[in-house]
Amino acid sequence: MERYLSMKQGPIASQVLQRNPKFKSLFDQLGFGPQAREAAAVALMNISEESNSQCFTTQPQGSFLGNDNAIVFTDEDMEVPYPDHRRPLYLEGQINDVFIRRALVDTGSSVNILPLGFGNKSEVTVGHLQVHLKIGPIRSLTKFYVVDVDVAYHALLGRPWLNKHKLVVSTYHQCVKGRIGLRPLRIPGNQAPFNKDEAHYSEAEFYTECTGAGSNPSKDFGTYLPSWTEIRDLSNEELITIVDRERKRHSEVNNHAYDHPQCSKVTLPDGRIVYRL
């Protein structure tokens, strides 16, 4: 090894080789320290040179072992018909099985944020909570910090969530990309995050489409049909009453399908204050 260290080799090439994920994993498994890694990298480059083979790792932009984990955004990923848009990136999802339309992706935030509100008294600091979050095919128990402010988003996804799932964001293309194992993952942004009742939010002007008030595309809509055993002995008037009642109940459920997750303040018997959905 000392012989290889004494030979003149490009320091940049050696550093690039050592940063290669596959070589780094090999060196980790061998238990190499910094000096041994440098010696091994120089030795491999010398062997490559003596055998007249080309070591692509000497080029900072390449890797002769290949890079199967590259994430690329192309024109086909573009979710907006015009390039000079100013849209934030909102994702659809679920928090504790409550549907949300506006999970704002913010790479500048070091925490995940959930707004409070819902009639609670204003507080500067209100703590944090763990929730079951589903965005696209990604399901995870996620920590959110709760803030008592009036904001347009239902939840804010910061760097903790993005980095945990190794996701790459393109607000220009309006989508998020990553991998689940070896399978490519792509989550498109919601291009109709506001309904007509929410047009007062400043960001609503960036969108040309609106979601119908209270609509929920993930649920089926229709007329309630009771079973035969429920109605076989009823009069026409009684049947109409039941159908109207169930239709109204079904409509109310759908109207709240995209409500904010109900975060509330609870005082425990021992005096501790917790926040629950």
mmCIF file of C-alpha atoms in Angstrom, residues 23-211:
data_model
loop_
_atom_site.group_PDB
_atom_site.id
_atom_site.type_symbol
_atom_site.label_atom_id
_atom_site.label_comp_id
_atom_site.label_asym_id
_atom_site.label_seq_id
_atom_site.Cartn_x
_atom_site.Cartn_y
_atom_site.Cartn_z
ATOM 1 C CA PHE A 23 -16.777 1.674 -3.236
ATOM 2 C CA LYS A 24 -17.680 3.472 -0.018
ATOM 3 C CA SER A 25 -19.852 0.518 1.004
ATOM 4 C CA LEU A 26 -17.006 -1.903 0.190
ATOM 5 C CA PHE A 27 -14.496 0.111 2.214
ATOM 6 C CA ASP A 28 -16.949 0.295 5.117
ATOM 7 C CA GLN A 29 -17.371 -3.477 5.112
ATOM 8 C CA LEU A 30 -13.590 -3.937 5.074
ATOM 9 C CA GLY A 31 -13.237 -1.541 7.986
ATOM 10 C CA PHE A 32 -10.792 0.731 6.143
ATOM 11 C CA GLY A 33 -9.763 3.971 7.795
ATOM 12 C CA PRO A 34 -9.001 7.206 5.867
ATOM 13 C CA GLN A 35 -5.416 6.229 5.012
ATOM 14 C CA ALA A 36 -6.365 2.717 3.918
ATOM 15 C CA ARG A 37 -9.180 4.096 1.739
ATOM 16 C CA GLU A 38 -6.802 6.504 0.045
ATOM 17 C CA ALA A 39 -4.278 3.721 -0.535
ATOM 18 C CA ALA A 40 -6.931 1.376 -1.937
ATOM 19 C CA ALA A 41 -8.313 4.056 -4.265
ATOM 20 C CA VAL A 42 -4.853 4.915 -5.625
ATOM 21 C CA ALA A 43 -4.037 1.217 -6.024
ATOM 22 C CA LEU A 44 -7.191 0.571 -8.030
ATOM 23 C CA MET A 45 -6.481 3.514 -10.322
ATOM 24 C CA ASN A 46 -2.923 2.327 -10.892
ATOM 25 C CA ILE A 47 -4.090 -1.184 -11.704
ATOM 26 C CA SER A 48 -6.619 0.288 -14.134
ATOM 27 C CA GLU A 49 -3.906 2.385 -15.779
ATOM 28 C CA GLU A 50 -1.436 -0.517 -16.051
ATOM 29 C CA SER A 51 -4.069 -2.688 -17.721
ATOM 30 C CA ASN A 52 -4.905 0.099 -20.223
ATOM 31 C CA SER A 53 -8.514 0.209 -19.069
ATOM 32 C CA GLN A 54 -10.404 3.430 -18.509
ATOM 33 C CA CYS A 55 -11.595 4.313 -15.041
ATOM 34 C CA PHE A 56 -14.617 6.539 -15.515
ATOM 35 C CA THR A 57 -14.671 7.355 -11.830
ATOM 36 C CA THR A 58 -11.763 9.714 -12.393
ATOM 37 C CA GLN A 59 -14.308 12.033 -14.016
ATOM 38 C CA PRO A 60 -16.302 13.859 -11.327
ATOM 39 C CA GLN A 61 -19.539 13.577 -13.297
ATOM 40 C CA GLY A 62 -19.338 9.839 -13.886
ATOM 41 C CA SER A 63 -19.023 6.482 -12.214
ATOM 42 C CA PHE A 64 -17.622 3.438 -13.943
ATOM 43 C CA LEU A 65 -19.877 1.273 -11.805
ATOM 44 C CA GLY A 66 -22.882 3.172 -13.183
ATOM 45 C CA ASN A 67 -25.557 5.046 -11.296
ATOM 46 C CA ASP A 68 -28.903 3.291 -11.237
ATOM 47 C CA ASN A 69 -30.299 5.728 -8.667
ATOM 48 C CA ALA A 70 -30.334 8.804 -10.898
ATOM 49 C CA ILE A 71 -33.558 10.810 -10.713
ATOM 50 C CA VAL A 72 -34.276 12.866 -13.819
ATOM 51 C CA PHE A 73 -37.084 15.328 -14.585
ATOM 52 C CA THR A 74 -38.086 15.651 -18.242
ATOM 53 C CA ASP A 75 -40.713 17.570 -20.206
ATOM 54 C CA GLU A 76 -43.009 14.576 -19.826
ATOM 55 C CA ASP A 77 -43.118 15.226 -16.065
ATOM 56 C CA MET A 78 -44.509 18.724 -16.555
ATOM 57 C CA GLU A 79 -47.933 19.025 -14.896
ATOM 58 C CA VAL A 80 -48.548 22.655 -15.938
ATOM 59 C CA PRO A 81 -49.177 23.650 -19.579
ATOM 60 C CA TYR A 82 -47.029 26.783 -19.358
ATOM 61 C CA PRO A 83 -43.445 27.065 -18.019
ATOM 62 C CA ASP A 84 -43.561 30.466 -16.297
ATOM 63 C CA HIS A 85 -46.057 29.471 -13.615
ATOM 64 C CA ARG A 86 -45.795 30.500 -9.959
ATOM 65 C CA ARG A 87 -47.649 27.613 -8.379
ATOM 66 C CA PRO A 88 -46.582 26.167 -5.052
ATOM 67 C CA LEU A 89 -46.350 22.380 -4.938
ATOM 68 C CA TYR A 90 -49.391 20.903 -3.193
ATOM 69 C CA LEU A 91 -49.858 17.149 -2.803
ATOM 70 C CA GLU A 92 -53.024 15.241 -1.977
ATOM 71 C CA GLY A 93 -52.916 12.839 0.936
ATOM 72 C CA GLN A 94 -54.454 11.554 4.129
ATOM 73 C CA ILE A 95 -53.759 12.347 7.772
ATOM 74 C CA ASN A 96 -55.197 9.727 10.107
ATOM 75 C CA ASP A 97 -57.513 8.738 7.225
ATOM 76 C CA VAL A 98 -58.728 12.345 6.789
ATOM 77 C CA PHE A 99 -58.342 13.483 3.166
ATOM 78 C CA ILE A 100 -56.404 16.684 2.524
ATOM 79 C CA ARG A 101 -55.929 18.525 -0.766
ATOM 80 C CA ARG A 102 -53.113 20.877 0.160
ATOM 81 C CA ALA A 103 -50.018 19.302 1.664
ATOM 82 C CA LEU A 104 -47.494 22.021 0.824
ATOM 83 C CA VAL A 105 -44.001 20.787 -0.054
ATOM 84 C CA ASP A 106 -41.430 23.242 1.341
ATOM 85 C CA THR A 107 -37.742 22.394 0.986
ATOM 86 C CA GLY A 108 -36.901 25.487 3.036
ATOM 87 C CA SER A 109 -38.606 24.196 6.178
ATOM 88 C CA SER A 110 -36.651 22.172 8.726
ATOM 89 C CA VAL A 111 -39.859 20.797 10.300
ATOM 90 C CA ASN A 112 -43.243 19.432 9.244
ATOM 91 C CA ILE A 113 -46.087 21.748 10.244
ATOM 92 C CA LEU A 114 -49.781 21.244 10.968
ATOM 93 C CA PRO A 115 -52.049 24.282 11.569
ATOM 94 C CA LEU A 116 -54.228 24.329 14.660
ATOM 95 C CA GLY A 117 -57.292 26.616 14.787
ATOM 96 C CA PHE A 118 -60.765 25.080 15.124
ATOM 97 C CA GLY A 119 -61.904 27.371 17.915
ATOM 98 C CA ASN A 120 -58.942 26.923 20.254
ATOM 99 C CA LYS A 121 -57.430 29.933 21.989
ATOM 100 C CA SER A 122 -54.394 31.476 20.376
ATOM 101 C CA GLU A 123 -51.050 30.241 21.689
ATOM 102 C CA VAL A 124 -47.535 30.988 20.520
ATOM 103 C CA THR A 125 -46.195 27.463 21.013
ATOM 104 C CA VAL A 126 -48.498 24.457 21.010
ATOM 105 C CA GLY A 127 -46.172 21.449 20.755
ATOM 106 C CA HIS A 128 -46.066 18.533 18.334
ATOM 107 C CA LEU A 129 -47.799 15.243 17.577
ATOM 108 C CA GLN A 130 -47.352 12.038 15.579
ATOM 109 C CA VAL A 131 -49.863 11.207 12.846
ATOM 110 C CA HIS A 132 -50.330 8.527 10.229
ATOM 111 C CA LEU A 133 -49.533 10.240 6.934
ATOM 112 C CA LYS A 134 -50.191 8.858 3.453
ATOM 113 C CA ILE A 135 -48.925 10.705 0.379
ATOM 114 C CA GLY A 136 -49.192 8.716 -2.847
ATOM 115 C CA PRO A 137 -47.967 5.190 -2.045
ATOM 116 C CA ILE A 138 -45.871 6.414 0.915
ATOM 117 C CA ARG A 139 -47.288 5.641 4.361
ATOM 118 C CA SER A 140 -45.440 6.607 7.518
ATOM 119 C CA LEU A 141 -45.807 7.773 11.089
ATOM 120 C CA THR A 142 -44.809 11.423 10.805
ATOM 121 C CA LYS A 143 -44.009 14.054 13.398
ATOM 122 C CA PHE A 144 -45.680 17.451 12.920
ATOM 123 C CA TYR A 145 -45.212 20.662 14.860
ATOM 124 C CA VAL A 146 -48.529 22.385 15.519
ATOM 125 C CA VAL A 147 -48.889 26.137 14.907
ATOM 126 C CA ASP A 148 -51.896 28.338 15.608
ATOM 127 C CA VAL A 149 -52.003 30.421 12.426
ATOM 128 C CA ASP A 150 -54.401 30.882 9.532
ATOM 129 C CA VAL A 151 -52.659 29.458 6.472
ATOM 130 C CA ALA A 152 -53.739 28.181 3.065
ATOM 131 C CA TYR A 153 -52.203 24.722 3.466
ATOM 132 C CA HIS A 154 -53.669 21.790 5.380
ATOM 133 C CA ALA A 155 -50.173 20.496 6.216
ATOM 134 C CA LEU A 156 -46.619 21.506 5.389
ATOM 135 C CA LEU A 157 -44.089 18.836 4.438
ATOM 136 C CA GLY A 158 -40.554 19.999 5.110
ATOM 137 C CA ARG A 159 -37.113 18.484 4.735
ATOM 138 C CA PRO A 160 -37.634 15.833 7.468
ATOM 139 C CA TRP A 161 -40.344 14.092 5.433
ATOM 140 C CA LEU A 162 -38.564 14.577 2.099
ATOM 141 C CA ASN A 163 -35.195 13.348 3.331
ATOM 142 C CA LYS A 164 -36.675 10.438 5.269
ATOM 143 C CA HIS A 165 -38.123 9.028 2.050
ATOM 144 C CA LYS A 166 -35.225 10.207 -0.186
ATOM 145 C CA LEU A 167 -37.461 12.338 -2.383
ATOM 146 C CA VAL A 168 -36.460 14.955 -4.949
ATOM 147 C CA VAL A 169 -38.748 17.934 -5.580
ATOM 148 C CA SER A 170 -39.366 19.953 -8.733
ATOM 149 C CA THR A 171 -41.757 22.844 -8.180
ATOM 150 C CA TYR A 172 -41.270 23.690 -11.864
ATOM 151 C CA HIS A 173 -42.507 20.267 -13.019
ATOM 152 C CA GLN A 174 -45.016 20.178 -10.126
ATOM 153 C CA CYS A 175 -44.126 16.697 -8.950
ATOM 154 C CA VAL A 176 -41.986 14.730 -6.509
ATOM 155 C CA LYS A 177 -39.786 11.797 -7.504
ATOM 156 C CA GLY A 178 -37.933 9.078 -5.665
ATOM 157 C CA ARG A 179 -37.702 5.315 -5.351
ATOM 158 C CA ILE A 180 -39.365 2.612 -3.323
ATOM 159 C CA GLY A 181 -36.721 -0.084 -3.381
ATOM 160 C CA LEU A 182 -35.787 -0.424 -7.051
ATOM 161 C CA ARG A 183 -39.135 0.866 -8.295
ATOM 162 C CA PRO A 184 -39.309 4.498 -9.513
ATOM 163 C CA LEU A 185 -41.785 6.686 -7.662
ATOM 164 C CA ARG A 186 -43.549 9.788 -8.972
ATOM 165 C CA ILE A 187 -46.144 11.815 -7.071
ATOM 166 C CA PRO A 188 -47.838 14.569 -9.129
ATOM 167 C CA GLY A 189 -48.926 17.828 -7.574
ATOM 168 C CA ASN A 190 -52.591 18.645 -7.115
ATOM 169 C CA GLN A 191 -53.545 21.081 -9.886
ATOM 170 C CA ALA A 192 -56.954 21.888 -8.360
ATOM 171 C CA PRO A 193 -56.172 22.334 -4.650
ATOM 172 C CA PHE A 194 -58.785 25.041 -3.938
ATOM 173 C CA ASN A 195 -62.554 24.978 -4.167
ATOM 174 C CA LYS A 196 -64.769 27.962 -4.948
ATOM 175 C CA ASP A 197 -65.253 28.760 -1.275
ATOM 176 C CA GLU A 198 -61.492 29.134 -0.854
ATOM 177 C CA ALA A 199 -60.902 31.661 -3.635
ATOM 178 C CA HIS A 200 -59.948 34.294 -1.055
ATOM 179 C CA TYR A 201 -56.553 32.655 -0.518
ATOM 180 C CA SER A 202 -53.875 34.549 -2.447
ATOM 181 C CA GLU A 203 -52.402 31.397 -3.994
ATOM 182 C CA ALA A 204 -55.757 30.405 -5.501
ATOM 183 C CA GLU A 205 -55.155 32.891 -8.332
ATOM 184 C CA PHE A 206 -52.375 30.634 -9.694
ATOM 185 C CA TYR A 207 -54.891 27.899 -10.568
ATOM 186 C CA THR A 208 -57.403 27.801 -13.386
ATOM 187 C CA GLU A 209 -59.363 24.824 -12.056
ATOM 188 C CA CYS A 210 -61.338 24.556 -8.834
ATOM 189 C CA THR A 211 -62.433 21.514 -6.914
#
